[in-house]
Short mmCIF file of C-alpha atoms and ligand atoms in Angstrom, two decimals:
data_model
loop_
_atom_site.label_atom_id
_atom_site.label_comp_id
_atom_site.label_asym_id
_atom_site.label_seq_id
_atom_site.Cartn_x
_atom_site.Cartn_y
_atom_site.Cartn_z
CA MET D 1 98.51 110.93 130.23
CA PRO D 2 95.72 112.61 128.78
CA ASP D 3 93.64 111.20 125.73
CA VAL D 4 94.70 111.85 122.31
CA GLN D 5 91.56 112.73 119.93
CA LYS D 6 92.56 114.70 117.00
CA VAL D 7 95.82 113.97 115.20
CA VAL D 8 97.25 116.13 112.26
CA VAL D 9 99.57 114.63 109.92
CA ILE D 10 101.55 116.64 107.74
CA GLY D 11 102.50 115.05 104.59
CA LEU D 12 100.12 113.03 102.55
CA GLY D 13 102.65 110.73 100.54
CA TYR D 14 103.81 107.05 101.13
CA ILE D 15 104.39 107.33 105.04
CA GLY D 16 101.89 109.78 105.92
CA LEU D 17 98.90 108.77 104.23
CA PRO D 18 99.14 105.05 105.27
CA THR D 19 99.88 106.70 109.15
CA ALA D 20 97.15 108.75 108.87
CA ALA D 21 94.33 106.44 107.74
CA LEU D 22 96.06 103.81 110.50
CA ILE D 23 95.68 106.19 113.37
CA ALA D 24 91.96 106.62 112.29
CA SER D 25 91.32 103.40 112.22
CA ARG D 26 91.68 103.15 115.61
CA GLY D 27 88.76 105.80 116.15
CA ILE D 28 91.17 109.23 116.59
CA LYS D 29 90.03 111.87 114.39
CA VAL D 30 92.84 112.68 111.82
CA VAL D 31 93.28 115.66 109.81
CA GLY D 32 95.97 114.77 106.72
CA VAL D 33 97.24 117.98 105.55
CA ASP D 34 99.15 118.51 102.06
CA THR D 35 100.29 121.26 100.16
CA ASN D 36 99.52 119.24 96.98
CA PRO D 37 95.64 120.40 96.16
CA THR D 38 95.39 117.19 93.78
CA ILE D 39 96.20 115.10 96.54
CA VAL D 40 93.98 116.66 99.03
CA LYS D 41 91.37 115.90 96.73
CA THR D 42 91.96 112.86 95.95
CA VAL D 43 92.20 111.67 99.84
CA ALA D 44 89.42 113.88 100.35
CA SER D 45 87.06 111.80 97.76
CA GLY D 46 88.42 108.29 99.75
CA ALA D 47 90.28 107.59 97.19
CA ILE D 48 94.42 107.23 97.18
CA HIS D 49 97.34 108.70 94.85
CA ILE D 50 99.94 105.92 95.79
CA THR D 51 99.74 102.09 95.12
CA GLU D 52 99.89 100.05 98.25
CA PRO D 53 98.38 96.74 98.94
CA ASP D 54 94.81 97.52 100.83
CA LEU D 55 95.59 101.16 101.31
CA ASP D 56 92.55 101.45 98.92
CA GLY D 57 90.17 100.20 100.95
CA LEU D 58 91.39 101.52 104.75
CA VAL D 59 91.59 105.24 102.97
CA GLN D 60 87.78 104.68 101.74
CA LYS D 61 86.54 103.51 104.75
CA VAL D 62 88.04 106.02 107.33
CA VAL D 63 87.44 108.86 105.14
CA SER D 64 83.61 107.74 104.48
CA ASN D 65 83.07 107.42 108.13
CA GLY D 66 84.50 111.01 108.93
CA SER D 67 87.58 110.17 110.66
CA LEU D 68 90.30 111.26 108.53
CA ILE D 69 89.55 114.32 106.47
CA ALA D 70 91.97 116.00 104.42
CA ALA D 71 92.82 119.69 104.33
CA SER D 72 95.36 121.95 103.06
CA GLU D 73 96.34 123.60 106.07
CA PRO D 74 96.59 122.31 109.79
CA GLU D 75 94.40 122.75 112.46
CA PRO D 76 94.40 122.52 116.42
CA ALA D 77 95.27 118.94 117.63
CA ASP D 78 96.29 116.53 119.85
CA VAL D 79 99.17 115.36 118.15
CA PHE D 80 101.23 116.70 115.31
CA MET D 81 102.48 114.18 113.04
CA ILE D 82 105.08 115.81 110.22
CA ALA D 83 106.04 113.51 107.55
CA VAL D 84 107.18 115.31 104.71
CA PRO D 85 110.11 114.18 101.95
CA THR D 86 113.50 115.36 103.00
CA PRO D 87 115.75 114.62 99.72
CA ILE D 88 119.40 115.61 99.24
CA ASP D 89 120.37 118.69 96.60
CA ALA D 90 122.45 118.39 93.29
CA MET D 91 125.41 118.49 95.86
CA ASN D 92 124.30 115.65 98.13
CA LYS D 93 123.31 117.72 100.49
CA PRO D 94 120.07 117.03 102.64
CA ASP D 95 116.97 119.54 101.92
CA LEU D 96 115.26 120.11 104.87
CA THR D 97 112.50 122.77 103.43
CA CYS D 98 109.70 120.90 103.35
CA VAL D 99 110.23 120.05 107.15
CA LEU D 100 110.90 123.51 107.91
CA ALA D 101 107.84 124.59 105.93
CA ALA D 102 105.62 122.07 107.99
CA VAL D 103 106.88 123.16 111.42
CA GLU D 104 106.00 127.00 110.50
CA ARG D 105 102.41 125.90 109.26
CA MET D 106 102.09 124.58 112.42
CA THR D 107 104.01 126.43 115.72
CA ASP D 108 101.13 128.88 116.17
CA LEU D 109 98.67 126.28 116.26
CA LEU D 110 100.28 124.09 119.57
CA ALA D 111 98.88 124.46 122.50
CA PRO D 112 100.04 123.11 125.92
CA GLY D 113 99.91 119.38 126.12
CA ASN D 114 100.41 118.78 122.70
CA LEU D 115 103.08 116.31 121.41
CA VAL D 116 104.95 117.10 117.81
CA ILE D 117 106.68 114.32 116.36
CA LEU D 118 108.99 114.32 112.95
CA GLU D 119 108.62 111.13 111.36
CA SER D 120 111.07 112.22 108.17
CA THR D 121 114.39 110.41 107.52
CA CYS D 122 116.57 113.80 108.90
CA PRO D 123 120.25 114.39 109.79
CA VAL D 124 121.44 113.93 113.42
CA GLY D 125 120.06 117.26 114.96
CA THR D 126 117.13 118.02 113.07
CA THR D 127 114.69 117.27 116.07
CA GLU D 128 116.49 119.58 118.33
CA LYS D 129 116.99 122.32 115.41
CA ILE D 130 113.19 122.45 114.94
CA ALA D 131 112.21 122.20 119.25
CA GLN D 132 114.56 125.55 119.09
CA LYS D 133 112.44 126.39 116.33
CA ILE D 134 108.97 126.48 117.99
CA LEU D 135 110.41 127.98 121.34
CA GLU D 136 111.84 130.67 119.24
CA ARG D 137 108.06 131.48 118.16
CA ARG D 138 106.65 130.69 121.09
CA PRO D 139 108.17 131.73 124.15
CA ASP D 140 105.24 130.92 126.47
CA LEU D 141 105.79 127.07 125.71
CA GLN D 142 108.20 125.18 127.06
CA ILE D 143 109.21 121.69 126.29
CA GLY D 144 108.74 118.69 129.29
CA PRO D 145 109.39 117.91 131.71
CA ALA D 146 108.37 121.11 133.56
CA ASN D 147 106.25 121.93 136.14
CA GLY D 148 104.41 124.97 134.33
CA ALA D 149 101.38 124.46 132.76
CA ALA D 150 102.57 125.37 128.99
CA THR D 151 104.21 122.08 128.31
CA ILE D 152 104.90 120.45 124.76
CA SER D 153 106.59 117.35 124.05
CA VAL D 154 109.04 117.25 120.71
CA ALA D 155 109.99 113.43 119.42
CA TYR D 156 111.52 111.77 116.68
CA CYS D 157 109.98 108.39 115.20
CA PRO D 158 111.48 107.52 111.99
CA GLU D 159 109.30 105.07 109.86
CA ARG D 160 110.84 101.96 108.84
CA VAL D 161 108.20 100.67 106.41
CA LEU D 162 108.91 98.80 103.49
CA PRO D 163 106.86 99.88 100.35
CA GLY D 164 104.98 96.88 99.09
CA ARG D 165 104.10 96.00 103.07
CA ILE D 166 103.25 99.31 104.63
CA LEU D 167 100.22 98.57 106.04
CA THR D 168 101.36 95.45 107.88
CA GLU D 169 104.33 97.01 108.99
CA LEU D 170 103.49 100.03 110.11
CA VAL D 171 101.47 97.94 112.90
CA ASN D 172 103.76 95.26 113.55
CA ASN D 173 107.49 96.51 112.95
CA ASP D 174 109.36 97.48 116.70
CA ARG D 175 109.51 101.84 116.63
CA CYS D 176 112.56 103.74 118.00
CA ILE D 177 111.02 106.45 119.40
CA GLY D 178 113.75 109.67 120.59
CA GLY D 179 112.99 112.36 122.55
CA ILE D 180 114.17 115.93 123.25
CA THR D 181 113.86 114.85 127.16
CA ALA D 182 113.04 111.68 128.22
CA SER D 183 109.06 112.52 129.17
CA CYS D 184 109.14 113.43 125.48
CA ALA D 185 110.03 110.10 125.05
CA ARG D 186 107.74 108.62 127.03
CA ARG D 187 104.62 110.54 125.52
CA ALA D 188 105.49 109.56 122.10
CA GLN D 189 106.03 106.39 123.04
CA TRP D 190 102.36 106.01 125.09
CA PHE D 191 100.88 107.62 121.50
CA TYR D 192 102.30 105.06 119.26
CA LYS D 193 101.39 102.04 122.07
CA THR D 194 97.42 102.67 120.61
CA PHE D 195 98.55 101.59 116.77
CA VAL D 196 101.71 99.71 116.91
CA ARG D 197 101.81 96.39 118.09
CA GLY D 198 105.90 96.15 117.53
CA ALA D 199 107.84 97.13 120.65
CA CYS D 200 108.26 101.01 120.95
CA VAL D 201 111.75 101.66 122.22
CA THR D 202 112.57 104.91 123.66
CA THR D 203 116.23 106.56 123.29
CA THR D 204 117.27 110.05 122.45
CA ALA D 205 115.94 112.30 119.59
CA ARG D 206 119.58 112.16 118.21
CA ALA D 207 120.39 108.64 118.55
CA ALA D 208 116.80 108.25 117.10
CA GLU D 209 117.49 110.45 113.98
CA LEU D 210 120.89 108.09 113.30
CA VAL D 211 119.38 105.04 113.85
CA LYS D 212 117.18 105.46 111.19
CA LEU D 213 119.91 106.44 108.67
CA THR D 214 122.03 103.83 109.88
CA GLU D 215 119.79 101.14 108.73
CA ASN D 216 119.41 102.48 105.81
CA ALA D 217 123.67 102.81 104.70
CA TYR D 218 123.66 99.41 105.89
CA ARG D 219 121.22 97.97 103.87
CA ASP D 220 122.91 100.00 100.96
CA THR D 221 126.29 98.35 101.87
CA ASN D 222 125.42 95.36 101.59
CA ILE D 223 124.11 95.43 98.13
CA ALA D 224 127.19 97.06 97.37
CA PHE D 225 128.82 94.22 98.13
CA ALA D 226 126.71 92.39 96.45
CA ASN D 227 126.76 94.37 93.66
CA GLU D 228 130.67 94.68 93.44
CA LEU D 229 130.75 90.52 93.75
CA SER D 230 128.33 90.68 90.93
CA LEU D 231 131.24 92.34 88.95
CA ILE D 232 134.11 89.89 90.80
CA CYS D 233 131.69 86.63 88.76
CA ASP D 234 131.44 88.23 85.42
CA ARG D 235 135.19 88.89 85.73
CA HIS D 236 135.61 84.48 86.39
CA ALA D 237 132.52 83.35 84.33
CA ILE D 238 130.40 82.69 87.76
CA ASN D 239 126.98 82.93 88.09
CA VAL D 240 126.86 85.24 91.01
CA TRP D 241 123.16 84.32 92.34
CA GLU D 242 124.44 80.61 92.94
CA VAL D 243 127.35 81.62 94.58
CA ILE D 244 125.64 84.26 97.30
CA ASP D 245 123.03 81.06 97.27
CA LEU D 246 125.87 79.01 98.59
CA ALA D 247 127.86 81.25 100.63
CA ASN D 248 124.47 81.99 102.63
CA ARG D 249 123.71 78.85 103.39
CA HIS D 250 126.57 79.63 105.98
CA PRO D 251 124.55 80.35 109.47
CA ARG D 252 126.11 83.84 109.89
CA VAL D 253 126.61 84.91 106.34
CA ASN D 254 123.55 86.79 104.78
CA ILE D 255 124.49 89.01 101.26
CA LEU D 256 121.54 90.69 100.06
CA GLN D 257 121.20 90.66 95.98
CA PRO D 258 122.71 92.55 93.01
CA GLY D 259 120.57 94.63 90.40
CA PRO D 260 120.71 97.57 88.31
CA GLY D 261 121.88 99.85 91.04
CA VAL D 262 120.17 101.17 94.01
CA GLY D 263 116.69 103.27 94.06
CA GLY D 264 113.77 104.95 95.91
CA HIS D 265 114.05 108.08 97.97
CA CYS D 266 115.52 105.93 100.75
CA ILE D 267 118.09 103.72 100.57
CA ALA D 268 119.98 105.47 97.89
CA VAL D 269 119.38 109.15 99.67
CA ASP D 270 119.83 108.59 103.28
CA PRO D 271 123.40 107.29 103.34
CA TRP D 272 124.23 110.93 102.22
CA PHE D 273 122.63 112.49 105.46
CA ILE D 274 125.81 110.19 107.93
CA ILE D 275 128.34 111.16 104.98
CA ASP D 276 127.60 114.87 104.83
CA ALA D 277 127.62 115.39 108.55
CA ALA D 278 131.15 113.25 108.90
CA PRO D 279 133.07 112.90 105.19
CA ASP D 280 136.32 112.30 106.84
CA LEU D 281 135.05 109.21 108.73
CA ALA D 282 132.22 107.71 106.69
CA ARG D 283 134.59 105.97 103.91
CA VAL D 284 132.41 102.89 103.59
CA MET D 285 129.37 104.26 103.30
CA ARG D 286 130.47 106.77 100.41
CA THR D 287 132.01 104.02 98.75
CA SER D 288 128.97 101.90 99.08
CA ARG D 289 127.31 104.33 97.30
CA GLU D 290 129.79 105.04 94.55
CA VAL D 291 129.37 101.08 93.69
CA ASN D 292 125.81 101.15 93.76
CA LYS D 293 125.78 104.07 91.24
CA HIS D 294 128.57 102.80 88.93
CA LYS D 295 126.19 99.39 88.93
CA THR D 296 123.52 101.37 87.12
CA LYS D 297 126.42 103.17 84.77
CA LEU D 298 127.56 99.68 83.96
CA VAL D 299 124.27 97.98 83.31
CA ALA D 300 123.78 100.77 80.48
CA GLU D 301 127.43 100.30 78.87
CA ARG D 302 126.62 96.44 78.90
CA SER D 303 123.03 96.92 77.18
CA PHE D 304 124.54 99.23 74.44
CA ALA D 305 127.10 96.92 73.26
CA LEU D 306 124.61 94.44 72.69
CA ILE D 307 122.16 96.26 71.43
CA ASP D 308 125.25 97.36 69.05
CA GLU D 309 125.84 93.95 68.08
CA HIS D 310 122.32 93.62 66.68
CA PRO D 311 121.67 97.20 64.61
CA TYR D 312 118.05 96.55 63.60
CA ALA D 313 116.33 94.97 66.78
CA ASN D 314 113.76 95.96 69.16
CA VAL D 315 114.83 96.18 72.46
CA ALA D 316 112.38 95.04 75.53
CA CYS D 317 113.25 97.21 78.48
CA CYS D 318 111.44 95.55 81.22
CA GLY D 319 110.78 97.65 84.20
CA LEU D 320 110.88 101.08 85.02
CA ALA D 321 110.23 101.29 89.01
CA PHE D 322 112.81 101.20 91.79
CA LYS D 323 112.19 97.55 92.76
CA ALA D 324 109.58 94.60 92.27
CA ASN D 325 105.94 95.31 92.20
CA VAL D 326 105.60 98.94 92.75
CA ASP D 327 105.05 102.16 90.53
CA ASP D 328 107.23 104.59 92.21
CA LEU D 329 109.93 105.92 89.72
CA ARG D 330 112.14 107.83 92.24
CA GLU D 331 115.83 107.30 91.85
CA SER D 332 115.15 104.58 89.67
CA PRO D 333 118.20 102.91 88.36
CA ALA D 334 115.58 101.03 85.94
CA LEU D 335 114.62 104.35 84.74
CA GLU D 336 118.13 106.06 84.69
CA ILE D 337 119.05 103.16 82.26
CA ALA D 338 115.87 103.40 79.98
CA VAL D 339 116.58 106.74 79.66
CA HIS D 340 120.07 106.23 78.52
CA LEU D 341 118.81 103.49 75.83
CA ALA D 342 116.30 106.01 74.35
CA GLU D 343 118.86 108.48 74.18
CA LYS D 344 120.75 106.29 72.04
CA TYR D 345 118.33 103.85 70.27
CA GLY D 346 114.95 106.29 70.34
CA ALA D 347 111.99 104.36 69.10
CA ARG D 348 113.41 101.01 69.03
CA ILE D 349 113.17 100.74 72.92
CA LYS D 350 110.13 99.28 74.07
CA ILE D 351 109.26 99.67 77.65
CA VAL D 352 107.10 97.10 79.48
CA GLU D 353 106.47 98.81 83.23
CA PRO D 354 102.94 96.83 84.28
CA ASN D 355 102.90 98.88 87.41
CA ILE D 356 102.24 102.23 85.23
CA ARG D 357 99.63 103.90 83.27
CA GLN D 358 101.92 106.43 81.19
CA LEU D 359 105.39 106.60 80.39
CA PRO D 360 107.29 109.77 81.85
CA GLN D 361 107.46 112.46 79.36
CA ARG D 362 111.23 112.12 79.19
CA LEU D 363 111.20 108.78 77.59
CA THR D 364 108.05 109.40 74.89
CA THR D 365 109.89 112.72 73.71
CA LEU D 366 113.25 110.22 73.19
CA GLY D 367 110.50 108.10 70.88
CA ALA D 368 110.42 105.22 73.35
CA GLU D 369 107.07 103.61 73.48
CA MET D 370 104.89 101.68 75.92
CA MET D 371 104.30 98.06 75.47
CA ASN D 372 102.31 95.11 77.06
CA VAL D 373 104.88 92.00 77.78
CA ASP D 374 102.96 90.11 75.08
CA ASP D 375 103.50 92.46 72.26
CA ALA D 376 107.11 93.20 74.11
CA LEU D 377 107.94 89.58 73.69
CA ARG D 378 106.48 89.35 70.27
CA THR D 379 108.23 92.28 68.75
CA CYS D 380 111.32 92.34 70.29
CA GLU D 381 114.32 90.23 70.50
CA ILE D 382 116.51 91.77 72.72
CA ALA D 383 115.39 92.44 76.31
CA ILE D 384 116.94 94.19 79.39
CA LEU D 385 115.69 92.99 82.50
CA LEU D 386 115.97 95.91 85.11
CA VAL D 387 112.79 95.30 87.91
CA ASP D 388 111.91 91.74 88.82
CA HIS D 389 108.21 91.89 88.89
CA ASP D 390 105.90 89.27 89.05
CA GLU D 391 104.70 89.46 85.42
CA PHE D 392 108.48 89.05 84.04
CA LYS D 393 109.09 86.11 86.53
CA MET D 394 105.81 84.17 85.01
CA ILE D 395 107.13 84.19 81.60
CA PRO D 396 107.85 81.16 80.53
CA LEU D 397 111.10 80.08 79.12
CA ALA D 398 109.17 79.23 75.56
CA GLY D 399 108.50 82.53 75.65
CA ARG D 400 111.58 83.92 76.04
CA ARG D 401 114.04 81.56 74.40
CA HIS D 402 114.28 83.59 71.10
CA LEU D 403 115.41 86.70 73.13
CA ASP D 404 118.89 88.07 73.78
CA VAL D 405 118.76 88.96 77.59
CA ILE D 406 120.71 90.85 80.04
CA ASP D 407 118.97 89.61 83.37
CA THR D 408 119.81 92.21 86.18
CA ARG D 409 118.25 90.70 88.79
CA GLY D 410 118.75 87.21 88.45
CA ILE D 411 115.08 85.70 87.65
CA TRP D 412 116.06 84.54 84.22
CA GLN D 413 118.36 81.93 85.15
CA ASP D 414 117.59 79.40 82.66
CA MET D 415 118.91 81.32 79.96
CA PRO D 416 122.90 82.45 79.30
CA VAL D 417 123.60 85.16 81.78
CA ARG D 418 125.22 88.42 81.18
CA ALA D 419 125.08 90.57 83.94
N1 LIG Z 1 117.80 96.42 96.12
C1 LIG Z 1 118.89 95.51 95.43
N2 LIG Z 1 119.16 94.34 96.10
C2 LIG Z 1 118.60 94.01 97.24
C3 LIG Z 1 117.73 94.49 97.96
C4 LIG Z 1 117.19 95.58 97.25
O1 LIG Z 1 119.13 95.76 94.62
O2 LIG Z 1 119.07 92.50 98.00
C5 LIG Z 1 117.28 97.33 95.48
C6 LIG Z 1 116.11 97.39 95.44
O3 LIG Z 1 115.78 97.01 93.62
C7 LIG Z 1 115.72 99.14 95.17
C8 LIG Z 1 116.49 99.28 96.33
O4 LIG Z 1 117.76 98.42 96.51
O5 LIG Z 1 116.29 99.71 94.26
C9 LIG Z 1 115.99 99.59 97.83
O6 LIG Z 1 114.63 98.98 97.98
P1 LIG Z 1 114.80 98.20 99.59
O7 LIG Z 1 113.33 97.29 99.11
O8 LIG Z 1 115.70 97.43 100.02
O9 LIG Z 1 114.39 99.37 100.27
P2 LIG Z 1 113.09 100.59 100.35
O10 LIG Z 1 113.96 101.76 99.87
O11 LIG Z 1 111.95 99.99 99.61
O12 LIG Z 1 112.58 100.55 101.61
C10 LIG Z 1 113.84 100.88 102.93
C11 LIG Z 1 113.88 99.48 103.69
N3 LIG Z 1 114.90 100.00 104.77
C12 LIG Z 1 115.68 98.74 105.10
O13 LIG Z 1 114.91 97.15 104.54
C13 LIG Z 1 116.46 98.94 106.05
C14 LIG Z 1 112.36 100.23 104.80
O14 LIG Z 1 112.09 99.36 105.68
C15 LIG Z 1 112.61 102.11 105.22
O15 LIG Z 1 111.41 102.42 105.69
C16 LIG Z 1 112.28 102.76 103.64
O16 LIG Z 1 113.51 102.09 103.03
C17 LIG Z 1 112.72 103.60 104.21
O17 LIG Z 1 111.48 104.55 104.17
O18 LIG Z 1 113.82 104.34 104.64
#
């Protein structure tokens, strides 16, 4: 197969930027494209706009040696990768606007021999749809295998990296690569092998799309099981974390951890892509979404009850991010609970979030104030622990003994458990 000299990555977010930097570090010229001028400017200066271990050094290196450049428009290349957001709308329906816009922007640039890869999480059938869109606009091209020279390849290869471990997992995780045809899959497999150490396994584009959705829906369901169990344990006055720990000692049981609900832009969103396409069949997945959503509401209600018992107390709201040790607030149950608390108690709510510099406008408007851990421990009588950040795990019992606590993550189990 021909050598890849140049790759265009459309979307410089949590996946696109690390992927672009990693490929560039393998000596391939990469053009990272984003519609947001601030992101383009930041990356062009060698800096990053997200928090991710080791990414800053890598981006700085590949930008300064010229292998990664940031741009607002794509340009001709050998490989085009699409890594743009695919959110759901208010009715929980997939919104493919960004994917379709990305395809639109690159289709005129395509040349025979090119490889187009979709990495964004998508409903089943999306890769076929974009392949069709490309061919409608470019009748001079065909999708391989074909004997003619004007052949391109189109494949789906979902990202499966965990925020906080992105660079390690990009290299080491196995990849599932689905082609529109078997030759498209082989072409994409060959490309991924240039920077992935894990196994690169090929299949159809439709199967690969469902594999991605299945991984996240499975995790959502497992967490829903843990969240449901936490409510059952509360009713029996049993410590849910102890129950899970003991049950997981069975060699074939692996229950995840309960919390204040499920956040992030993947696990809380992707199951809807399956449910939307098969609403009559996806009963467990829908219920899991509902259970996890409901847990957030319950934590807010329990917090109200505790705060109402102490009418003059200040409340430390510990954590806003969607999970431990990240700065990402997308779909965060902690943020949702903090907003409910601030709506009800205004300036009594002190937000402690070591991973961000500025409170979201919504919270400041409601009167909530940002505080560091030490000040919060000094001035608050109640703590609502929403995220298991390392900074909170490190607070010794002596530093929080005076607090009335709701610990949704089970990290302060040496205190009485409320949720
Ligand atoms: N959570 C729990 N209990 C747990 C584990 C997680 O309540 O035991 C919560 C977290 O607090 C968070 C949410 O679930 O709110 C999601 O966090 P996560 O760490 O499970 O997953 P993400 O969203 O950071 O990344 C997931 C990963 N998917 C799987 O593990 C199957 C990652 O590999 C995917 O690449 C990513 O989604 C994605 O982009 O799709």
